[in-house]
XYZ file of C-alpha atoms in Angstrom:
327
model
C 0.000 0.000 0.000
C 1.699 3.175 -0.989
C 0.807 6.865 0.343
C -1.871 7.320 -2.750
C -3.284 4.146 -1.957
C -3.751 5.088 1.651
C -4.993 8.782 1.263
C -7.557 6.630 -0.899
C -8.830 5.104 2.272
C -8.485 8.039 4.612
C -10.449 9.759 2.432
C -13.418 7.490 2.654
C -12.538 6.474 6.431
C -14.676 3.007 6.262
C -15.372 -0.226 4.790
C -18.458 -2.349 4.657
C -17.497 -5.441 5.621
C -18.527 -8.344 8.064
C -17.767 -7.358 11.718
C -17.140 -11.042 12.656
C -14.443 -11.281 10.533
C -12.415 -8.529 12.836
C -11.299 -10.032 16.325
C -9.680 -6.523 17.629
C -12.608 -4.400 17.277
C -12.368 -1.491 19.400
C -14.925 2.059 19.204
C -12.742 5.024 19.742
C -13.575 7.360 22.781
C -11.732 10.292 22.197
C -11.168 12.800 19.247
C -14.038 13.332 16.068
C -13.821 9.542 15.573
C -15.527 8.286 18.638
C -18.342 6.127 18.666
C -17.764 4.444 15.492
C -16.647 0.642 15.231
C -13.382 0.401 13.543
C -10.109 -1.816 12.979
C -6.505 -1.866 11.635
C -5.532 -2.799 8.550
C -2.007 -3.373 7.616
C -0.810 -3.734 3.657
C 3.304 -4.051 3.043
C 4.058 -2.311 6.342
C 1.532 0.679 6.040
C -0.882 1.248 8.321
C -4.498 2.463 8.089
C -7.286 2.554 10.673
C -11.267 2.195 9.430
C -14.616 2.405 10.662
C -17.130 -0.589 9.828
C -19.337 0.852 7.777
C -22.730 -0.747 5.657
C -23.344 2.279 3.574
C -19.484 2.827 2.708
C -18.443 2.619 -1.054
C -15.334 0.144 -0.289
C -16.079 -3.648 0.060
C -14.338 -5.556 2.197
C -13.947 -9.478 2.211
C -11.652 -12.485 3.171
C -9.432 -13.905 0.634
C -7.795 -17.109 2.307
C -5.164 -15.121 4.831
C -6.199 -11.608 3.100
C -8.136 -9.090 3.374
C -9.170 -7.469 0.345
C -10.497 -3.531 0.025
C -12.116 -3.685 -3.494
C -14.310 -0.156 -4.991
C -16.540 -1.121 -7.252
C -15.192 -4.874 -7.730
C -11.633 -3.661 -8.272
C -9.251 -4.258 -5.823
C -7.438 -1.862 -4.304
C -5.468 -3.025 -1.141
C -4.766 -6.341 0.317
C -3.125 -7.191 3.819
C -4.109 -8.366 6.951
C -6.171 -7.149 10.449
C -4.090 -6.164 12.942
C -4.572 -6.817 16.438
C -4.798 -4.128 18.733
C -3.112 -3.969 22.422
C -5.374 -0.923 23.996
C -6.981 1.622 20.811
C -3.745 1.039 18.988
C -1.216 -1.688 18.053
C 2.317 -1.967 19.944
C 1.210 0.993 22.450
C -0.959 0.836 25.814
C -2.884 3.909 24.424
C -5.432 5.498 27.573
C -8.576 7.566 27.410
C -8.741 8.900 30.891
C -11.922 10.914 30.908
C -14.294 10.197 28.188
C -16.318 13.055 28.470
C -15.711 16.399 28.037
C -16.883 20.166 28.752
C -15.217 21.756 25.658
C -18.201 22.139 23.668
C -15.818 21.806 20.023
C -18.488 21.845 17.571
C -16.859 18.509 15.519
C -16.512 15.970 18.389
C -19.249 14.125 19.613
C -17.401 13.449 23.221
C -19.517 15.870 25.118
C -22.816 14.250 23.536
C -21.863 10.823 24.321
C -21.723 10.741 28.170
C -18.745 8.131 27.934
C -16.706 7.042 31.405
C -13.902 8.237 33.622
C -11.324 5.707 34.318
C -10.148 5.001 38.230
C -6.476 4.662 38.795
C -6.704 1.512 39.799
C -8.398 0.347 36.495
C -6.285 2.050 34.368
C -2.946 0.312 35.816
C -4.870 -2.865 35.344
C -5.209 -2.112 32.082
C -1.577 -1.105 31.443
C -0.024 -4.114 33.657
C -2.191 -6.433 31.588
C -0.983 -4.987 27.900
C 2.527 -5.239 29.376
C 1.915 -8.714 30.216
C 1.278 -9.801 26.547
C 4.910 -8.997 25.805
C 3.956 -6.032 22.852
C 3.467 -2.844 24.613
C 6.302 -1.038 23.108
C 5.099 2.180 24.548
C 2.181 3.728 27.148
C 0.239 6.930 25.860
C -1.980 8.752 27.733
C -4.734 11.236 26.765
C -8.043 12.558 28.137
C -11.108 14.849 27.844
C -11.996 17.108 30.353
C -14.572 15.869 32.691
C -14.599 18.905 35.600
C -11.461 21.246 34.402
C -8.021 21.021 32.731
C -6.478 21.588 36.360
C -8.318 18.251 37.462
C -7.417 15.965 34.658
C -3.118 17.136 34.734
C -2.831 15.960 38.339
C -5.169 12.711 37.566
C -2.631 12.459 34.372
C 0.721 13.354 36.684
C -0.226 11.189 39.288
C -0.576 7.984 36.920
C 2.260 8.961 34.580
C 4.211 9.182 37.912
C 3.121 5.427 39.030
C 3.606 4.398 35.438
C 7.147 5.199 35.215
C 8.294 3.878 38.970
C 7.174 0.092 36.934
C 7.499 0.334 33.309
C 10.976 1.819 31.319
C 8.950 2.359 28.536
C 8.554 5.876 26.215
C 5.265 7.615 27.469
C 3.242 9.982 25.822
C 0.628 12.478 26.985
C -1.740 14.441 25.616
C -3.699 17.071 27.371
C -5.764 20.082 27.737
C -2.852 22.614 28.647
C -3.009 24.146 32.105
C -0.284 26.808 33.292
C 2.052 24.267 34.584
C 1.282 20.968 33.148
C 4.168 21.093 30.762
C 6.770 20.739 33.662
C 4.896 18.816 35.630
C 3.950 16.373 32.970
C 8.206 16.290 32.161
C 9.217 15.544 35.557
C 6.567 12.948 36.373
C 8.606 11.270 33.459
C 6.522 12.123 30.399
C 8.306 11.600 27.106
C 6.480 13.092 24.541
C 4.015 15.807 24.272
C 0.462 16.935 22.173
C -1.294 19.474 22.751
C -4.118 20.045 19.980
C -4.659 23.259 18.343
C -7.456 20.990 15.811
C -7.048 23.950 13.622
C -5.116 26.708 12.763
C -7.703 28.822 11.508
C -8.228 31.336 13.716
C -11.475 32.411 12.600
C -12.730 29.070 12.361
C -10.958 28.107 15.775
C -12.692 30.698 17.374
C -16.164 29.426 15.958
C -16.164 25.825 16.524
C -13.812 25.832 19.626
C -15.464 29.120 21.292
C -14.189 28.035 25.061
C -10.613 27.187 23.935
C -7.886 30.115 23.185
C -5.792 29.363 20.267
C -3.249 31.799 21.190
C -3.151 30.027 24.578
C -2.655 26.650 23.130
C 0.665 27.889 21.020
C 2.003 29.055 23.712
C 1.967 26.605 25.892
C 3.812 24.454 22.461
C 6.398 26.356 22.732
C 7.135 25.712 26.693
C 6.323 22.218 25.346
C 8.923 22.570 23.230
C 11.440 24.222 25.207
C 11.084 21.606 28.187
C 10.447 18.325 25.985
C 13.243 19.489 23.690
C 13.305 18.793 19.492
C 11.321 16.413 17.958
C 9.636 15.363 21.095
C 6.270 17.749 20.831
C 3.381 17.688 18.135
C -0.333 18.678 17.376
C -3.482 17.533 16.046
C -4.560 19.890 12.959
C -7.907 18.444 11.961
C -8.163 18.948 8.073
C -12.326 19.392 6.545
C -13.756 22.060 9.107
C -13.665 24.925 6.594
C -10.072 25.842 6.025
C -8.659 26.596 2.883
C -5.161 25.003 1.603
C -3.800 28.270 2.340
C -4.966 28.880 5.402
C -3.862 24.948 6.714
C -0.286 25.706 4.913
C -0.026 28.758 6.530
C -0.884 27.357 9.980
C 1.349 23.754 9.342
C 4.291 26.732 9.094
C 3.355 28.336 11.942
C 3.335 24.997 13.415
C 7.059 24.225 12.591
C 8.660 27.361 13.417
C 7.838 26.358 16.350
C 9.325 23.534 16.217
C 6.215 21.706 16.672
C 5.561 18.206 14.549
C 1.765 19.241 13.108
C -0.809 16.030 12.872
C -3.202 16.013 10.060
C -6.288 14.276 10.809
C -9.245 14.282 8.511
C -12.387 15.698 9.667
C -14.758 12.884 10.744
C -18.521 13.507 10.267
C -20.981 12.508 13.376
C -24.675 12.310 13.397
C -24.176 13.813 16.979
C -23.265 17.099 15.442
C -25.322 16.924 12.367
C -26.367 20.759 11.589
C -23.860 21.921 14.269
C -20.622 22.213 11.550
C -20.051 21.499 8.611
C -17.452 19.424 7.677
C -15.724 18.230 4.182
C -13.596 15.215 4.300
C -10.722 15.899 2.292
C -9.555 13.587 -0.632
C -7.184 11.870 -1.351
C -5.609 14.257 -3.553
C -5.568 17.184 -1.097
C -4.504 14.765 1.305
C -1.665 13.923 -0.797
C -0.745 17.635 -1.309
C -1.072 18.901 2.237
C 0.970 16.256 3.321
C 3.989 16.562 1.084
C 3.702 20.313 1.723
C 4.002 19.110 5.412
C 7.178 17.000 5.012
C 8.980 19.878 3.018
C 8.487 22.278 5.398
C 9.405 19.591 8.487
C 12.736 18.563 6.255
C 13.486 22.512 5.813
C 13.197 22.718 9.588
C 15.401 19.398 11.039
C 11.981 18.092 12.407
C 11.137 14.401 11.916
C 7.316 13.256 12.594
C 9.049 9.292 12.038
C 11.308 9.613 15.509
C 8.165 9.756 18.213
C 7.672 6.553 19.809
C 4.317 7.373 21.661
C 0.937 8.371 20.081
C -0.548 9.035 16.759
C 3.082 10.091 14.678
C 4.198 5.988 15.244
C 0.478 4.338 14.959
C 0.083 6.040 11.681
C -3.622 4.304 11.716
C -5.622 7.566 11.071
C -3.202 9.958 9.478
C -0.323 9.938 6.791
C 2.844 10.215 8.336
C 5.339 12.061 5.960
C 8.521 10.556 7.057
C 7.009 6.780 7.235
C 4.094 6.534 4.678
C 6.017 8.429 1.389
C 8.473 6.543 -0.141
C 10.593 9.520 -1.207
């Protein structure tokens, strides 16, 4: 599966496809995505993640040890189902609060009353991922269930109990408070995201009214100056509105920085139907952001194919410059 081939399936996000033919299903509770059954799929080393879907235009079936994504009877990947550890292979990945009182106008977290996590279940779940001999690395990340303040200690305090057991990377990623940064570094955080979701200030300011985007760059670039180079990145949520210009303008604000932007393709939900409107990008513009992306990361020394916790190394729901083109 090269990059074309896998901005192809972004673009659509889903298959249809029998759901007893998928052992690791999971539904996501966090981010635009939530709610929706999906699954892994893994074609010559390239990763892509994919909602089960009835009315989707891809087909997918079992062909002996295959799966096969065919449009309209022609094929157009084949590979296998990867199983998950926890929301993601190789990585104990933790949704701490599944609700949220950031009312962003394209997630459906605040609508879906989901559950908050005890300490003692979420070290359960880690100690039993470690167990299976995979978990290559722990990341952490969280709505906001009373206030920002509330979830960095609940996120300190386990990253804290997490590292006195387990001397693997972790990753966290937070509402920004005026001191998480540190604190999240010397509980023994590795990596960092904060998410700006977009970059469009008007637009920002319209479908994230209770979040500051001004705020959340700042606190990037503490991120950046405690977590050091290459260690710090951001969600930048591509089909809310935004023009090319105005996403290429904000992935360069982004880097000089020195902050490793995300791109994640806007993810319709019948939660927030008439609420936004929202325009998954193809695979073309995909395709173009992207390598505008990895140009402007090369020009800077930053490398989104170094981070070891997270989205950057799942590579399930976004293309990864550094891992997914071949050039």
């Amino acid at each position: 599966m090269n990059a074309e081939t896998k901005a192809q399936l972004i673009s659509v996000g889903s298959v249809n496809m029998d759901p007893s033919l998928i052992h690791w299903l999971t539904i996501p509770t966090a981010g635009p995505g939530a709610g929706n059954i999906a699954f892994f799929f893994n074609s010559e080393g390239h990763r892509v993640r994919l909602a089960v879907k009835e009315n989707s235009p891809l087909e997918a079936k079992m062909e002996g040890e295959a799966l096969v994504i065919r449009k309209d009877g022609v094929e157009i990947a084949r590979g296998i189902i990867e199983e998950e550890l926890i929301h993601c292979p190789d990585q104990a990945f933790i949704t701490m609060c599944e609700k949220c009182i950031y009312d962003c106008k394209f997630c459906p977290v605040p609508k879906l009353n989901g559950k908050v996590k005890s300490m003692e279940q979420m070290l359960k779940m880690i100690a039993e991922a470690n167990e299976t001999g995979r978990m290559k690395a722990i990341s952490i990340t969280s709505g906001v269930e009373i206030s920002a303040e509330d979830e960095v200690d609940r996120a300190e305090k386990l990253i804290r109990r997490l590292r006195e057991k387990y001397n693997v990377p972790i990753g966290v990623s937070v509402y920004p408070t005026e001191d998480s940064t540190c604190r999240l570094k010397f509980a023994g955080a590795d990596e960092l995201k904060y998410n700006v979701e977009t970059m469009d200030r008007k637009l920002h300011a319209e479908l994230c009214p209770e979040q500051e985007l001004e705020y959340l760059l700042d606190a990037l670039r503490e991120g950046v100056k405690v977590f050091g180079k290459n260690k710090v990145c951001s969600n930048v949520i591509i089909g809310l509105g935004e023009t090319d210009e105005s996403a290429k303008k904000g992935i360069e604000e982004l880097v000089s920085i020195g902050v490793v932007p995300i791109l994640r393709a806007a993810a319709k939900h019948p939660l927030r139907e008439g609420e936004v409107t929202i325009e998954r990008p193809s695979a073309e513009r995909l395709l173009h952001l992207n390598r505008f992306l990895k140009e402007k990361l090369d020009e800077a020394g930053l490398r989104a194919d170094t981070f070891k916790t997270m989205c950057l190394p799942c590579t399930g729901c976004d293309i990864n410059p550094h891992i997914d083109f071949e050039d």
